[in-house]
Coordinates of C-alpha atoms and ligand atoms in Angstrom, one line a residue:
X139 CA -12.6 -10.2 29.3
X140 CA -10.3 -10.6 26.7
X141 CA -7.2 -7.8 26.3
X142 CA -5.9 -7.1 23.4
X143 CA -2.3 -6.6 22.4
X144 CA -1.2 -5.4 20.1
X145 CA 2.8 -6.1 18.9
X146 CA 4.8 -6.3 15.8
X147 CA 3.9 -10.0 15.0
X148 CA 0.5 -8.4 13.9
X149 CA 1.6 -7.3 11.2
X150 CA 2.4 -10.5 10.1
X151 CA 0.0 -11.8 7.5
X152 CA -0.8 -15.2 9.4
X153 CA -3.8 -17.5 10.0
X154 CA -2.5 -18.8 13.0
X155 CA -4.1 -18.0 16.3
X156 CA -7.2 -17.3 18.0
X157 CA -8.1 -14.6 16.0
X158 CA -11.4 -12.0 16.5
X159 CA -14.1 -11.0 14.1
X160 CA -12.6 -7.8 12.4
X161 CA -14.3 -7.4 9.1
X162 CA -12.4 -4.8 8.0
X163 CA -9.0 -6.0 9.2
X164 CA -10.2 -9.3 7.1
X165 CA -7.3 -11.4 8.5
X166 CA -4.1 -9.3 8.4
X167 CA -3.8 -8.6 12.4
X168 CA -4.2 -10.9 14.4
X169 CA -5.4 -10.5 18.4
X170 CA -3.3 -12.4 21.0
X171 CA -6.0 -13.0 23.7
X172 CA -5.3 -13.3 27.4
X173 CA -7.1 -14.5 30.2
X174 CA -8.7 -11.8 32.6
X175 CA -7.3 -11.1 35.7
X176 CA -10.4 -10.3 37.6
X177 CA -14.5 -10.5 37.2
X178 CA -14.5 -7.1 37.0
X179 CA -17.0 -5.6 34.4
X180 CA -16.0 -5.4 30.7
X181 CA -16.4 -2.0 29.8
X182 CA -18.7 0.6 31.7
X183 CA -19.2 4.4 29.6
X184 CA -16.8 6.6 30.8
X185 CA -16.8 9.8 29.5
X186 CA -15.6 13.4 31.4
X187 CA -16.3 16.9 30.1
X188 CA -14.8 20.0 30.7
X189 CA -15.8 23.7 29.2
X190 CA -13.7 25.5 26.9
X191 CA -15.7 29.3 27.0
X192 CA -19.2 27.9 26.3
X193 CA -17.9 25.2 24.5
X194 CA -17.8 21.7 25.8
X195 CA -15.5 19.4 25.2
X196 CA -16.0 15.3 26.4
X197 CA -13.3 12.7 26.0
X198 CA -15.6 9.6 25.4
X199 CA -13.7 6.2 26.1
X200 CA -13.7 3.7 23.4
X201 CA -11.3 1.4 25.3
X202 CA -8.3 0.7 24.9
X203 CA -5.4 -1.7 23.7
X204 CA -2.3 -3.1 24.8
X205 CA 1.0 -1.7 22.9
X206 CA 4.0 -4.0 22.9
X207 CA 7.5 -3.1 22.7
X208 CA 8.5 -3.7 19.8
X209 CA 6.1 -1.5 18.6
X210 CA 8.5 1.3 19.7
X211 CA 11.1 2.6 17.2
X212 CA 14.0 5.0 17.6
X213 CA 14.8 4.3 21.1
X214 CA 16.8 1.8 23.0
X215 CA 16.3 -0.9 25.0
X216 CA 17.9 1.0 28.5
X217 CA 16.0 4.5 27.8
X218 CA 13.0 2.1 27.4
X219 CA 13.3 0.6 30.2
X220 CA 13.9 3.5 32.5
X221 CA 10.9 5.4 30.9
X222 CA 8.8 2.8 32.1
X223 CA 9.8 2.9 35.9
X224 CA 9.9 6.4 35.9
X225 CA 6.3 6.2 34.8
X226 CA 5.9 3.1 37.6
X227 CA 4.9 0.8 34.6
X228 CA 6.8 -2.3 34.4
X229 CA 8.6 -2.4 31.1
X230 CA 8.5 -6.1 30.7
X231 CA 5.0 -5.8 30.4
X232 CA 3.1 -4.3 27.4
X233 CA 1.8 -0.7 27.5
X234 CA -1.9 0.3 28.0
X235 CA -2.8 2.6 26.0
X236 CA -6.8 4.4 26.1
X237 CA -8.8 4.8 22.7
X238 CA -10.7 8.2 23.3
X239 CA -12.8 10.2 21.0
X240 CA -13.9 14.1 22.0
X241 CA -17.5 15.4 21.4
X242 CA -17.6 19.0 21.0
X243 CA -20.8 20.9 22.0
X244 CA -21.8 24.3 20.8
X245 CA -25.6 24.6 20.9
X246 CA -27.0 21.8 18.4
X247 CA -23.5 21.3 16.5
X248 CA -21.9 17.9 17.8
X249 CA -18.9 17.5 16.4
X250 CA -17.1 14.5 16.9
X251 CA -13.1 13.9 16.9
X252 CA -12.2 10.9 15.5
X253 CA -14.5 7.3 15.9
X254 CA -12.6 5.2 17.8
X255 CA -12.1 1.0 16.8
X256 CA -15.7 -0.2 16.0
X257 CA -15.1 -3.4 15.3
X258 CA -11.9 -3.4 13.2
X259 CA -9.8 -2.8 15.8
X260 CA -10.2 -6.2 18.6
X261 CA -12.1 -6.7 21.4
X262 CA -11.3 -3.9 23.9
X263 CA -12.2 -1.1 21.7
X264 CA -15.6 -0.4 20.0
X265 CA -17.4 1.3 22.9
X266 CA -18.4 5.0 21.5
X267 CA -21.4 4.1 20.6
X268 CA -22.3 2.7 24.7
X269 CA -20.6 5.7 25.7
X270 CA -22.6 7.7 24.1
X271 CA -25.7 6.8 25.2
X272 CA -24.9 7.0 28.4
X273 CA -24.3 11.0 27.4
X274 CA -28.2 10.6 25.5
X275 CA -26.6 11.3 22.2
X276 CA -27.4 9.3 19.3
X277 CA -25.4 8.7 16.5
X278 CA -27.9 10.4 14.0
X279 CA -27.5 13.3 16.1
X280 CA -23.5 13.9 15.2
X281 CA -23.7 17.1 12.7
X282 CA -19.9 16.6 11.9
X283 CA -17.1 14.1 12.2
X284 CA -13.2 16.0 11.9
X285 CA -10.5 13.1 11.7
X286 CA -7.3 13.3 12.9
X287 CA -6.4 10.3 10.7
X288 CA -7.5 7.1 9.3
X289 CA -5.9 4.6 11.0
X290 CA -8.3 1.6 12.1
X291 CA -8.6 2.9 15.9
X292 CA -9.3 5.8 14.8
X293 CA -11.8 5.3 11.7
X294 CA -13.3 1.7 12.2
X295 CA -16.2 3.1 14.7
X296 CA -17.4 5.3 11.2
X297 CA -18.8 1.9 9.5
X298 CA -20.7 -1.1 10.6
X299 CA -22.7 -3.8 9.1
X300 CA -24.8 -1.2 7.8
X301 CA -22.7 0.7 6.4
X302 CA -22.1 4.7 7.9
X303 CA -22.4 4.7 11.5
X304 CA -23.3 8.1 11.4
X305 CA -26.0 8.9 9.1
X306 CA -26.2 12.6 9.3
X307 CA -22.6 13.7 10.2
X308 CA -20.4 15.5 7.2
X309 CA -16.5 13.9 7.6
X310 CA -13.8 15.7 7.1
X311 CA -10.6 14.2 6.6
X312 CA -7.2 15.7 5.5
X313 CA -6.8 15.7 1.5
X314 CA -3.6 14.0 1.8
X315 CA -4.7 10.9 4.6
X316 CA -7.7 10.4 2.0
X317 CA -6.0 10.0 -0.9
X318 CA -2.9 8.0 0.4
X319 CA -5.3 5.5 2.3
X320 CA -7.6 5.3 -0.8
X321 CA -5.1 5.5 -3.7
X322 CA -5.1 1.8 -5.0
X323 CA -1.6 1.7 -6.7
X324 CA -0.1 2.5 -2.8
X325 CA -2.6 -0.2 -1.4
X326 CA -1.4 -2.8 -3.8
X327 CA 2.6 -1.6 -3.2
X328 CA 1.9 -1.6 0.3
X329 CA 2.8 -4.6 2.9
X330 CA 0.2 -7.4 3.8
X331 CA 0.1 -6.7 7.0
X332 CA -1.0 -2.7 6.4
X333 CA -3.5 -3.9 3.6
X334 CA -6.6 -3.7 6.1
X335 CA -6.4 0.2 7.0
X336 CA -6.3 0.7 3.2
X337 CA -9.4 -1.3 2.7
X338 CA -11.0 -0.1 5.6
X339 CA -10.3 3.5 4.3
X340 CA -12.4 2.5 1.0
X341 CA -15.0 1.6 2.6
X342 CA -15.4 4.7 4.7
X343 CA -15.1 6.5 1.8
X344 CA -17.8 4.4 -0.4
X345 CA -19.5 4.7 2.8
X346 CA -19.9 8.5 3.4
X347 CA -19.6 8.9 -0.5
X348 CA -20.9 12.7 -0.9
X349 CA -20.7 13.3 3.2
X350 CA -16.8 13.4 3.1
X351 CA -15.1 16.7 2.6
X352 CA -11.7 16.8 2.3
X353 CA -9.6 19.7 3.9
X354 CA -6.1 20.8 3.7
X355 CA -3.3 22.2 5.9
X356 CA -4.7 24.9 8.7
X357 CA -8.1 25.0 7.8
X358 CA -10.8 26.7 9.4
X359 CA -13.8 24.8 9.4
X360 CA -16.1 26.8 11.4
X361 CA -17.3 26.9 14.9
X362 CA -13.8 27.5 16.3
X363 CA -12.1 24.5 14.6
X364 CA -9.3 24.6 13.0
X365 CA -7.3 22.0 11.3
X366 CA -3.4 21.7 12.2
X367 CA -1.1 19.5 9.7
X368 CA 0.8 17.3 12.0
X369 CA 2.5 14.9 9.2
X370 CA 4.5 12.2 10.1
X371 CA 2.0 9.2 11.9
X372 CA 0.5 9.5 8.8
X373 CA 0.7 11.6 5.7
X374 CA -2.4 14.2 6.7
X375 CA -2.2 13.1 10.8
X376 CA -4.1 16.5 11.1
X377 CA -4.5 18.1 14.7
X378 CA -7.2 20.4 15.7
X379 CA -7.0 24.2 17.4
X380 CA -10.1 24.4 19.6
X381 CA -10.7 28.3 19.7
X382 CA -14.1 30.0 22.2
X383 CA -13.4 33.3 23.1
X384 CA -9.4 33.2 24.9
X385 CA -9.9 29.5 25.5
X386 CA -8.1 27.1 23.5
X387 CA -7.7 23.4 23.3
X388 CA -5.4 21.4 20.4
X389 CA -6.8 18.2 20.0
X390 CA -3.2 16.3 18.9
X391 CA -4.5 13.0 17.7
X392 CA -1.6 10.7 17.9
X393 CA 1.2 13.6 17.4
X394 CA 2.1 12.3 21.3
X395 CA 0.3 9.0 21.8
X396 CA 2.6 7.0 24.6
X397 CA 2.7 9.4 27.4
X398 CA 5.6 7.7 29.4
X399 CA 7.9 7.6 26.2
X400 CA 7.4 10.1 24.0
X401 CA 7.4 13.2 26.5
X402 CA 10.8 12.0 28.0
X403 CA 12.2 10.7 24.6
X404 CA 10.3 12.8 21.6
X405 CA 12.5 10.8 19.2
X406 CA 10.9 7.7 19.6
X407 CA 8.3 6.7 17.1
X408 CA 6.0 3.8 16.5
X409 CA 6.3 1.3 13.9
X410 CA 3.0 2.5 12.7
X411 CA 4.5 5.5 12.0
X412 CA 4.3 6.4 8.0
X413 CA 7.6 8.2 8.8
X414 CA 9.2 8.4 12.2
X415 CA 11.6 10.7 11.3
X416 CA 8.8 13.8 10.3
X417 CA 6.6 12.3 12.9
X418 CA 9.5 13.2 16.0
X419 CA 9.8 16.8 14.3
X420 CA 6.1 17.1 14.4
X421 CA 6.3 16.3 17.6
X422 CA 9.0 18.5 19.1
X423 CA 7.8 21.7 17.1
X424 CA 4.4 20.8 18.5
X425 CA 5.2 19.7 22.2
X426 CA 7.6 23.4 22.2
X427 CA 4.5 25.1 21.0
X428 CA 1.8 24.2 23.4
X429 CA 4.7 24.6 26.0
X430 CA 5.5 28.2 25.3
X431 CA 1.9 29.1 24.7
X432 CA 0.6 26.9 27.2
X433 CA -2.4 25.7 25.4
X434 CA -4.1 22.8 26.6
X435 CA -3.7 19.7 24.9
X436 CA -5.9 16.3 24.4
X437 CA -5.0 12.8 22.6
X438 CA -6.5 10.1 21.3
X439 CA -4.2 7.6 23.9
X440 CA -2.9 9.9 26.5
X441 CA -4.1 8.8 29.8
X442 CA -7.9 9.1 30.3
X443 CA -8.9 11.5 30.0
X444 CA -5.9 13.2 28.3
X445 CA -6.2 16.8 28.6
X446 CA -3.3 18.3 30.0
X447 CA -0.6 20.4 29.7
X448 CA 3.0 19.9 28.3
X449 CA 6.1 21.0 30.0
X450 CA 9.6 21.8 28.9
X451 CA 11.9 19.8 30.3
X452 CA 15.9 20.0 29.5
X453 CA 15.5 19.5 25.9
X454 CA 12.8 17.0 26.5
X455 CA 8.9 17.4 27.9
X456 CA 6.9 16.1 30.7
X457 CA 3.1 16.4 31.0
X458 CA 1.2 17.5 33.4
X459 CA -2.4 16.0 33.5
X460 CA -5.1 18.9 34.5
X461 CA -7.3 17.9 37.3
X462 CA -10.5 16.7 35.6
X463 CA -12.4 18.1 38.7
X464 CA -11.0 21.5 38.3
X465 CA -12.4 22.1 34.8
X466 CA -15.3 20.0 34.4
X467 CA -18.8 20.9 33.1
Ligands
ZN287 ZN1 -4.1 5.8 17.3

């Protein structure tokens, strides 16, 4: 099985390499491939559910990737390093990161968080719609699709060959992420190497055409979501408050998406980052919120399968993954 990993020499327009079929990442990143370590199978579904009042909520794997350090921004080499072997990860080796979506369930209403890769994002990623099988869902049966943002791991599972994945889901997207990804005189100012996210933005949008409905800041979008402007990752990186009865979830997208860095060092950003500085502020007012109100949080790339709970640390944060067995459906 090839692994995918991905570092800052992607986003170096280049034809060289072994590179994957990503038709909308045309050939602007590049995959490095590696040999696998073990005949172990590719990808089984893995999904886990937990209630949230009569709400469920299921973290669906879409795989993952591999995130190399010199991804990272805003922190240096020796906090890096001892991040890592706090976390018992060795830093000379890239980070693994998850790709998860959530499926929310209240009574016919399936609301999906996010798409995950399809294929624009590599190899390792692209497995909602397996997983989702496995949970007897069928894509036509999604009534609603919220996104947290449109980058490629996160929107490439909403189109395929055919066009919308999801033919009956309405998407809603932050005003702001639409119109940034979609706005051509940014695309066309905009480096080689990022020009893939805004074509593949287009074409969800072409896609969906009518289906999209654009949202703004805290909105409430019925059936105990609500929308959380998390800016920073992206322009509209939008979070989501879960709300049944007293429970409550916040969905954070990628507001906290390396879970041995970015707890211990809330400064450091990723080079994916529209701006690392707003991102980090996001991030602090966010992690200090869910701390004080101890809300339950999930992510997009914390580890599988990323619901937890955040605590205060000095003036840093550690989290504290919930036992999946304790809380599941
Ligand atoms: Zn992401």
């Amino acid at each position: 099985m090839p692994v995918t990993v991905l570092s800052r020499r992607h986003l170096m327009l280049t034809a060289a390499g072994a590179a994957v079929a990503m038709p909308f990442l045309g050939r602007g990143l590049v995959f490095a491939q590696e040999p696998a370590a073990a005949a172990i199978p590719a990808f089984l579904p893995t999904v886990h559910t937990r209630t949230l009042g009569n709400t469920t909520v299921t973290t669906i794997a879409d795989g993952h990737f591999d995130f190399a350090k010199d991804l990272v921004v805003n922190l240096d080499d020796a906090a890096y390093g001892a991040a890592l072997r706090a976390a018992y990860l060795d830093p000379e080796q890239p980070i693994r990161v998850p790709v998860s979506v959530h499926l929310i369930r209240q009574g016919d209403q399936l609301t999906l968080v996010d798409a995950g890769g399809g294929s624009a994002f590599g190899p390792t990623t692209g497995h909602l719609a397996a997983s989702l099988a496995a949970l007897g869902v069928t894509p036509d049966q999604i009534t609603r699709i919220v996104m947290t943002h449109l980058h490629p791991d996160h929107a490439g599972g909403l189109v395929g060959d055919a066009g919308a994945v999801f033919a009956n889901a309405a998407l809603h997207v932050n005003e702001d992420e639409l119109a940034f990804w979609t706005d051509e005189a940014t695309a066309s100012a905009a480096p080689a190497d990022v020009q893939p996210f805004f074509a593949l933005a287009r074409g969800v949008r072409d896609a969906y055409g009518d289906r999209v409905q654009t949202f703004a800041g805290e909105a409430d979008l019925g059936g105990g979501v609500t929308t959380m402007a998390l800016p920073g990752h992206t322009p509209g990186h939008s979070g989501l408050r879960l709300s049944d009865g007293d429970a409550q979830m916040i969905i954070l997208g990628d507001a906290a998406a390396l879970a041995a860095l970015q707890f211990r060092h809330p400064d450091a950003g990723v080079a994916f980052d529209t701006d690392a500085g707003q991102a980090a502020t996001t991030r602090r007012n966010l992690l200090q919120m869910v701390t004080a109100d101890r809300i339950a949080v999930a992510g997009t790339h914390l580890p599988f399968p990323g619901i937890g709970h955040v605590e205060a640390r000095g003036d840093a944060f550690a989290w504290v993954p919930e036992d999946w067995f304790a809380t599941r459906a």
